[in-house]
Amino acid sequence: MIQSMTGYGKSVLQLPTKKVTIEIKSLNSKNLDLNVRVPSYYREKELEVRKGLASALVRGKVDFSIYVEMTADETSTTVNKGVVGEYIQQLRNIVQSGSSDDIELLKMAVRMPDALKTEREELDDEEWGEINKHIQAATKDIIQYRKDEAASLEEDFKQRILNIQQYLEEVRSMDDDRIEHVKARLQKAISDLKVDVDENRFEQELIYYLEKLDINEEKVRLANHLDYFLKQLATPDSNGKKLGFIVQELGREINTIGSKANFAPMQKSVIQMKNELEKIKEQILNVL
């Protein structure tokens, strides 16, 4: 079963002093492009998170974020009173006026370096265990999103492959008429020249010319590639790269048939096949 590379997963954990929100977003990409944003006190777990996401999501442009919102009355950030007091005194000396407004000086002082100090929060293993469970939940969420997104893609692929198969049948059905049309056109061209022609030599040249226009091998290969595409589409694993390679082979055979057709009705069917294949190419880029 194929998966899309577009997806979104989210999980929210409420802890005694904080609310932790985990979000994962992904878009299509040739390889895995992983961007992880976590608070500094979870940074030691970043490598572990990256490995887990790389194993589960495989490919795509993935953005992973952990947002923390403090909900407790207490805060780990406090005013560094000594530093702020020193800043205010220095500002008073610069102003050199008894009428200086201490409130305005305080506003300026708290913007200075080291005016606020934050006690570094140590990583709690039990807390991280809960967060990790929610990371797994968000990962499952985005994988399910990818599968749901791919379900409509799979139906579209099947329909377009079926359409190409039908156009291929049209090509098969008109191949005899095409050969007769080519023969008649060449014979008319010779008769219009009003010259004597060696019939044996003409037959030999005609056979040589028709061999160059023969598309039986291309028709067989195209049919096989179409069947192989559907077979790979039905496998348990999602392999967008392999499907992409098959699509390239489909395009090669269709183009060859078009270049050899030399028959307007057949060219119309070939154009329809190319149109269906282009729609597949657009969507195959989003398959994992």
mmCIF file of C-alpha atoms in Angstrom:
data_model
loop_
_atom_site.group_PDB
_atom_site.id
_atom_site.type_symbol
_atom_site.label_atom_id
_atom_site.label_comp_id
_atom_site.label_asym_id
_atom_site.label_seq_id
_atom_site.Cartn_x
_atom_site.Cartn_y
_atom_site.Cartn_z
ATOM 1 C CA MET A 1 0.000 0.000 0.000
ATOM 2 C CA ILE A 2 1.436 3.339 -1.007
ATOM 3 C CA GLN A 3 1.808 6.316 1.301
ATOM 4 C CA SER A 4 1.805 10.008 0.499
ATOM 5 C CA MET A 5 4.683 12.147 1.740
ATOM 6 C CA THR A 6 2.220 14.877 2.741
ATOM 7 C CA GLY A 7 1.007 14.518 6.301
ATOM 8 C CA TYR A 8 0.349 16.066 9.698
ATOM 9 C CA GLY A 9 0.387 14.634 13.218
ATOM 10 C CA LYS A 10 -0.191 16.248 16.610
ATOM 11 C CA SER A 11 -0.363 15.184 20.242
ATOM 12 C CA VAL A 12 -0.822 17.263 23.412
ATOM 13 C CA LEU A 13 0.414 16.258 26.864
ATOM 14 C CA GLN A 14 -0.698 18.058 30.032
ATOM 15 C CA LEU A 15 1.884 17.775 32.815
ATOM 16 C CA PRO A 16 1.510 19.207 36.350
ATOM 17 C CA THR A 17 3.475 22.381 35.535
ATOM 18 C CA LYS A 18 3.389 22.602 31.735
ATOM 19 C CA LYS A 19 1.540 21.749 28.551
ATOM 20 C CA VAL A 20 3.651 20.010 25.907
ATOM 21 C CA THR A 21 2.505 20.059 22.275
ATOM 22 C CA ILE A 22 4.164 17.785 19.704
ATOM 23 C CA GLU A 23 3.647 18.556 15.997
ATOM 24 C CA ILE A 24 4.951 16.757 12.910
ATOM 25 C CA LYS A 25 4.440 18.083 9.370
ATOM 26 C CA SER A 26 5.784 16.605 6.134
ATOM 27 C CA LEU A 27 5.878 17.434 2.434
ATOM 28 C CA ASN A 28 7.365 15.613 -0.561
ATOM 29 C CA SER A 29 11.118 15.491 -1.076
ATOM 30 C CA LYS A 30 13.568 13.238 -2.931
ATOM 31 C CA ASN A 31 15.222 12.224 0.352
ATOM 32 C CA LEU A 32 14.658 12.685 4.080
ATOM 33 C CA ASP A 33 15.015 16.355 5.031
ATOM 34 C CA LEU A 34 14.432 16.436 8.790
ATOM 35 C CA ASN A 35 14.157 19.648 10.818
ATOM 36 C CA VAL A 36 13.827 19.181 14.615
ATOM 37 C CA ARG A 37 12.986 22.022 17.029
ATOM 38 C CA VAL A 38 12.987 21.169 20.753
ATOM 39 C CA PRO A 39 13.504 23.230 23.955
ATOM 40 C CA SER A 40 17.095 23.333 25.188
ATOM 41 C CA TYR A 41 16.459 21.046 28.195
ATOM 42 C CA TYR A 42 15.270 18.266 25.818
ATOM 43 C CA ARG A 43 18.226 18.750 23.462
ATOM 44 C CA GLU A 44 20.069 15.658 24.697
ATOM 45 C CA LYS A 45 17.196 13.544 23.321
ATOM 46 C CA GLU A 46 17.285 15.141 19.867
ATOM 47 C CA LEU A 47 19.395 12.384 18.286
ATOM 48 C CA GLU A 48 17.026 9.741 19.644
ATOM 49 C CA VAL A 49 14.052 11.662 18.199
ATOM 50 C CA ARG A 50 15.753 12.018 14.814
ATOM 51 C CA LYS A 51 16.474 8.286 14.601
ATOM 52 C CA GLY A 52 12.883 7.408 15.454
ATOM 53 C CA LEU A 53 11.429 9.819 12.897
ATOM 54 C CA ALA A 54 13.870 8.716 10.169
ATOM 55 C CA SER A 55 12.928 5.066 10.737
ATOM 56 C CA ALA A 56 9.170 5.720 10.751
ATOM 57 C CA LEU A 57 8.806 8.371 8.031
ATOM 58 C CA VAL A 58 11.662 7.298 5.678
ATOM 59 C CA ARG A 59 11.392 10.168 3.191
ATOM 60 C CA GLY A 60 10.032 13.691 2.845
ATOM 61 C CA LYS A 61 10.620 17.215 4.123
ATOM 62 C CA VAL A 62 9.712 16.721 7.787
ATOM 63 C CA ASP A 63 9.318 19.455 10.422
ATOM 64 C CA PHE A 64 9.158 18.212 14.034
ATOM 65 C CA SER A 65 8.483 20.604 16.920
ATOM 66 C CA ILE A 66 7.972 20.398 20.667
ATOM 67 C CA TYR A 67 6.255 23.461 22.151
ATOM 68 C CA VAL A 68 6.174 23.940 25.943
ATOM 69 C CA GLU A 69 3.707 26.248 27.673
ATOM 70 C CA MET A 70 4.236 26.753 31.427
ATOM 71 C CA THR A 71 0.960 26.443 33.369
ATOM 72 C CA ALA A 72 2.251 26.551 36.993
ATOM 73 C CA ASP A 73 2.139 29.686 39.167
ATOM 74 C CA GLU A 74 5.890 29.539 39.662
ATOM 75 C CA THR A 75 8.395 30.407 36.955
ATOM 76 C CA SER A 76 12.002 29.414 36.506
ATOM 77 C CA THR A 77 12.883 32.946 35.291
ATOM 78 C CA THR A 78 13.610 35.598 37.961
ATOM 79 C CA VAL A 79 14.834 39.199 38.035
ATOM 80 C CA ASN A 80 18.502 39.517 38.829
ATOM 81 C CA LYS A 81 18.039 42.251 41.440
ATOM 82 C CA GLY A 82 21.696 43.114 41.943
ATOM 83 C CA VAL A 83 22.374 43.502 38.237
ATOM 84 C CA VAL A 84 19.200 45.546 37.595
ATOM 85 C CA GLY A 85 19.974 47.825 40.603
ATOM 86 C CA GLU A 86 23.475 48.449 39.283
ATOM 87 C CA TYR A 87 22.096 49.251 35.808
ATOM 88 C CA ILE A 88 19.625 51.769 37.307
ATOM 89 C CA GLN A 89 22.387 53.479 39.313
ATOM 90 C CA GLN A 90 24.594 53.768 36.241
ATOM 91 C CA LEU A 91 21.689 55.190 34.223
ATOM 92 C CA ARG A 92 21.038 57.773 36.975
ATOM 93 C CA ASN A 93 24.680 58.840 36.804
ATOM 94 C CA ILE A 94 24.416 59.254 33.038
ATOM 95 C CA VAL A 95 21.195 61.272 33.269
ATOM 96 C CA GLN A 96 22.696 63.441 36.088
ATOM 97 C CA SER A 97 19.317 64.811 37.130
ATOM 98 C CA GLY A 98 17.336 64.446 40.335
ATOM 99 C CA SER A 99 14.090 64.356 38.418
ATOM 100 C CA SER A 100 14.875 61.136 36.544
ATOM 101 C CA ASP A 101 11.952 58.715 36.457
ATOM 102 C CA ASP A 102 12.959 55.424 38.135
ATOM 103 C CA ILE A 103 10.164 53.574 36.312
ATOM 104 C CA GLU A 104 11.585 54.558 32.944
ATOM 105 C CA LEU A 105 15.084 53.639 34.115
ATOM 106 C CA LEU A 106 13.762 50.258 35.280
ATOM 107 C CA LYS A 107 12.225 49.624 31.834
ATOM 108 C CA MET A 108 15.593 50.296 30.291
ATOM 109 C CA ALA A 109 17.497 48.238 32.865
ATOM 110 C CA VAL A 110 15.500 45.018 32.423
ATOM 111 C CA ARG A 111 16.385 45.061 28.733
ATOM 112 C CA MET A 112 20.085 44.953 29.538
ATOM 113 C CA PRO A 113 22.144 41.727 29.408
ATOM 114 C CA ASP A 114 21.786 39.385 32.430
ATOM 115 C CA ALA A 115 18.890 41.410 33.891
ATOM 116 C CA LEU A 116 16.855 38.207 33.950
ATOM 117 C CA LYS A 117 18.185 34.827 34.952
ATOM 118 C CA THR A 118 16.672 31.448 34.175
ATOM 119 C CA GLU A 119 17.486 28.388 36.204
ATOM 120 C CA ARG A 120 18.248 25.561 33.810
ATOM 121 C CA GLU A 121 15.614 22.860 34.092
ATOM 122 C CA GLU A 122 17.089 19.362 34.282
ATOM 123 C CA LEU A 123 15.614 16.629 32.135
ATOM 124 C CA ASP A 124 13.299 14.356 34.084
ATOM 125 C CA ASP A 125 13.388 10.776 32.751
ATOM 126 C CA GLU A 126 9.827 10.049 33.843
ATOM 127 C CA GLU A 127 8.598 13.231 32.163
ATOM 128 C CA TRP A 128 10.490 12.379 28.981
ATOM 129 C CA GLY A 129 8.947 8.911 29.030
ATOM 130 C CA GLU A 130 5.492 10.510 28.854
ATOM 131 C CA ILE A 131 6.608 12.927 26.136
ATOM 132 C CA ASN A 132 8.088 10.051 24.139
ATOM 133 C CA LYS A 133 4.734 8.224 24.236
ATOM 134 C CA HIS A 134 3.091 11.283 22.719
ATOM 135 C CA ILE A 135 5.846 11.542 20.091
ATOM 136 C CA GLN A 136 4.949 7.970 19.095
ATOM 137 C CA ALA A 137 1.258 8.926 19.016
ATOM 138 C CA ALA A 138 1.950 11.933 16.774
ATOM 139 C CA THR A 139 4.092 9.726 14.510
ATOM 140 C CA LYS A 140 1.268 7.184 14.161
ATOM 141 C CA ASP A 141 -1.076 10.079 13.456
ATOM 142 C CA ILE A 142 1.015 11.401 10.558
ATOM 143 C CA ILE A 143 1.512 7.900 9.115
ATOM 144 C CA GLN A 144 -2.256 7.352 9.102
ATOM 145 C CA TYR A 145 -2.690 10.779 7.480
ATOM 146 C CA ARG A 146 -0.200 9.723 4.775
ATOM 147 C CA LYS A 147 -2.089 6.482 4.156
ATOM 148 C CA ASP A 148 -5.443 8.268 3.921
ATOM 149 C CA GLU A 149 -3.938 10.833 1.547
ATOM 150 C CA ALA A 150 -2.483 8.047 -0.615
ATOM 151 C CA ALA A 151 -5.777 6.142 -0.911
ATOM 152 C CA SER A 152 -7.170 8.678 -3.401
ATOM 153 C CA LEU A 153 -3.817 8.742 -5.232
ATOM 154 C CA GLU A 154 -3.900 4.969 -5.624
ATOM 155 C CA GLU A 155 -7.386 5.032 -7.150
ATOM 156 C CA ASP A 156 -6.311 7.787 -9.525
ATOM 157 C CA PHE A 157 -3.227 5.786 -10.605
ATOM 158 C CA LYS A 158 -5.306 2.671 -11.254
ATOM 159 C CA GLN A 159 -7.795 4.609 -13.366
ATOM 160 C CA ARG A 160 -5.108 6.285 -15.434
ATOM 161 C CA ILE A 161 -3.240 3.004 -15.993
ATOM 162 C CA LEU A 162 -6.550 1.494 -17.114
ATOM 163 C CA ASN A 163 -7.015 4.413 -19.508
ATOM 164 C CA ILE A 164 -3.541 3.863 -20.993
ATOM 165 C CA GLN A 165 -4.319 0.150 -21.398
ATOM 166 C CA GLN A 166 -7.482 1.044 -23.292
ATOM 167 C CA TYR A 167 -5.580 3.428 -25.577
ATOM 168 C CA LEU A 168 -3.001 0.683 -26.121
ATOM 169 C CA GLU A 169 -5.827 -1.595 -27.285
ATOM 170 C CA GLU A 170 -6.860 1.115 -29.738
ATOM 171 C CA VAL A 171 -3.284 1.201 -31.039
ATOM 172 C CA ARG A 172 -3.314 -2.588 -31.455
ATOM 173 C CA SER A 173 -6.645 -2.558 -33.260
ATOM 174 C CA MET A 174 -5.519 0.018 -35.841
ATOM 175 C CA ASP A 175 -2.025 -1.376 -36.446
ATOM 176 C CA ASP A 176 -3.096 -3.419 -39.515
ATOM 177 C CA ASP A 177 -4.839 -0.392 -41.008
ATOM 178 C CA ARG A 178 -1.709 1.658 -40.374
ATOM 179 C CA ILE A 179 0.466 -0.805 -42.311
ATOM 180 C CA GLU A 180 -1.986 -0.871 -45.232
ATOM 181 C CA HIS A 181 -2.108 2.919 -45.178
ATOM 182 C CA VAL A 182 1.699 3.120 -45.345
ATOM 183 C CA LYS A 183 1.819 0.623 -48.220
ATOM 184 C CA ALA A 184 -0.862 2.467 -50.172
ATOM 185 C CA ARG A 185 0.866 5.801 -49.644
ATOM 186 C CA LEU A 186 4.205 4.476 -50.868
ATOM 187 C CA GLN A 187 2.625 2.786 -53.909
ATOM 188 C CA LYS A 188 0.806 6.023 -54.776
ATOM 189 C CA ALA A 189 4.045 7.972 -54.465
ATOM 190 C CA ILE A 190 5.746 5.543 -56.876
ATOM 191 C CA SER A 191 2.877 5.660 -59.358
ATOM 192 C CA ASP A 192 2.851 9.460 -59.264
ATOM 193 C CA LEU A 193 6.494 9.406 -60.350
ATOM 194 C CA LYS A 194 5.393 7.612 -63.556
ATOM 195 C CA VAL A 195 8.561 5.548 -63.761
ATOM 196 C CA ASP A 196 9.124 1.848 -64.196
ATOM 197 C CA VAL A 197 9.885 0.149 -60.889
ATOM 198 C CA ASP A 198 11.385 -3.260 -60.238
ATOM 199 C CA GLU A 199 8.614 -4.961 -58.259
ATOM 200 C CA ASN A 200 11.017 -7.264 -56.405
ATOM 201 C CA ARG A 201 13.224 -4.358 -55.382
ATOM 202 C CA PHE A 202 10.162 -2.364 -54.363
ATOM 203 C CA GLU A 203 8.931 -5.246 -52.192
ATOM 204 C CA GLN A 204 12.334 -5.529 -50.507
ATOM 205 C CA GLU A 205 12.489 -1.800 -49.774
ATOM 206 C CA LEU A 206 8.907 -1.858 -48.551
ATOM 207 C CA ILE A 207 9.642 -4.716 -46.137
ATOM 208 C CA TYR A 208 12.731 -2.883 -44.857
ATOM 209 C CA TYR A 209 10.715 0.313 -44.381
ATOM 210 C CA LEU A 210 7.868 -1.481 -42.578
ATOM 211 C CA GLU A 211 10.321 -3.236 -40.257
ATOM 212 C CA LYS A 212 11.544 0.176 -39.102
ATOM 213 C CA LEU A 213 7.931 1.136 -38.365
ATOM 214 C CA ASP A 214 7.138 -2.114 -36.516
ATOM 215 C CA ILE A 215 5.884 -1.440 -32.959
ATOM 216 C CA ASN A 216 5.110 -4.989 -31.776
ATOM 217 C CA GLU A 217 8.003 -5.018 -29.277
ATOM 218 C CA GLU A 218 7.025 -1.610 -27.916
ATOM 219 C CA LYS A 219 3.412 -2.721 -27.468
ATOM 220 C CA VAL A 220 4.478 -5.841 -25.567
ATOM 221 C CA ARG A 221 6.912 -3.924 -23.328
ATOM 222 C CA LEU A 222 4.360 -1.197 -22.646
ATOM 223 C CA ALA A 223 1.737 -3.764 -21.636
ATOM 224 C CA ASN A 224 4.268 -5.472 -19.336
ATOM 225 C CA HIS A 225 5.278 -2.171 -17.717
ATOM 226 C CA LEU A 226 1.612 -1.289 -17.099
ATOM 227 C CA ASP A 227 1.018 -4.649 -15.416
ATOM 228 C CA TYR A 228 4.215 -4.260 -13.368
ATOM 229 C CA PHE A 229 3.141 -0.803 -12.193
ATOM 230 C CA LEU A 230 -0.171 -2.193 -10.911
ATOM 231 C CA LYS A 231 1.652 -5.117 -9.278
ATOM 232 C CA GLN A 232 4.025 -2.783 -7.396
ATOM 233 C CA LEU A 233 1.098 -0.552 -6.443
ATOM 234 C CA ALA A 234 -0.494 -3.534 -4.669
ATOM 235 C CA THR A 235 2.582 -4.482 -2.600
ATOM 236 C CA PRO A 236 2.473 -3.947 1.205
ATOM 237 C CA ASP A 237 5.376 -1.461 1.098
ATOM 238 C CA SER A 238 5.311 2.003 -0.406
ATOM 239 C CA ASN A 239 8.111 2.542 -2.929
ATOM 240 C CA GLY A 240 7.576 5.762 -4.824
ATOM 241 C CA LYS A 241 11.070 5.682 -6.329
ATOM 242 C CA LYS A 242 10.471 2.299 -7.978
ATOM 243 C CA LEU A 243 7.101 3.454 -9.285
ATOM 244 C CA GLY A 244 8.860 6.541 -10.649
ATOM 245 C CA PHE A 245 11.340 4.354 -12.551
ATOM 246 C CA ILE A 246 8.480 2.322 -14.041
ATOM 247 C CA VAL A 247 6.782 5.541 -15.139
ATOM 248 C CA GLN A 248 9.989 6.543 -16.946
ATOM 249 C CA GLU A 249 9.925 3.228 -18.833
ATOM 250 C CA LEU A 250 6.268 3.748 -19.712
ATOM 251 C CA GLY A 251 7.126 7.137 -21.160
ATOM 252 C CA ARG A 252 9.986 5.686 -23.192
ATOM 253 C CA GLU A 253 7.755 3.050 -24.834
ATOM 254 C CA ILE A 254 4.899 5.478 -25.497
ATOM 255 C CA ASN A 255 7.292 7.971 -27.101
ATOM 256 C CA THR A 256 8.770 5.261 -29.332
ATOM 257 C CA ILE A 257 5.309 4.156 -30.466
ATOM 258 C CA GLY A 258 4.481 7.776 -31.228
ATOM 259 C CA SER A 259 7.650 8.305 -33.267
ATOM 260 C CA LYS A 260 7.022 5.138 -35.296
ATOM 261 C CA ALA A 261 3.249 5.484 -35.693
ATOM 262 C CA ASN A 262 3.238 7.532 -38.913
ATOM 263 C CA PHE A 263 -0.557 7.311 -38.848
ATOM 264 C CA ALA A 264 -2.805 10.160 -37.648
ATOM 265 C CA PRO A 265 -5.497 8.083 -35.851
ATOM 266 C CA MET A 266 -2.799 6.195 -33.947
ATOM 267 C CA GLN A 267 -1.041 9.450 -33.045
ATOM 268 C CA LYS A 268 -4.259 10.625 -31.369
ATOM 269 C CA SER A 269 -4.268 7.555 -29.107
ATOM 270 C CA VAL A 270 -0.583 8.069 -28.328
ATOM 271 C CA ILE A 271 -1.253 11.683 -27.325
ATOM 272 C CA GLN A 272 -4.001 10.501 -24.970
ATOM 273 C CA MET A 273 -1.586 8.008 -23.410
ATOM 274 C CA LYS A 274 0.991 10.774 -22.915
ATOM 275 C CA ASN A 275 -1.644 12.958 -21.277
ATOM 276 C CA GLU A 276 -2.579 10.231 -18.787
ATOM 277 C CA LEU A 277 1.088 9.518 -18.069
ATOM 278 C CA GLU A 278 1.833 13.181 -17.344
ATOM 279 C CA LYS A 279 -0.915 13.179 -14.699
ATOM 280 C CA ILE A 280 0.714 10.118 -13.107
ATOM 281 C CA LYS A 281 4.149 11.795 -13.190
ATOM 282 C CA GLU A 282 2.793 14.828 -11.330
ATOM 283 C CA GLN A 283 1.359 12.716 -8.525
ATOM 284 C CA ILE A 284 4.097 10.068 -8.282
ATOM 285 C CA LEU A 285 6.472 12.712 -6.866
ATOM 286 C CA ASN A 286 4.349 12.750 -3.701
ATOM 287 C CA VAL A 287 4.496 8.986 -3.124
ATOM 288 C CA LEU A 288 6.783 7.746 -0.352
#
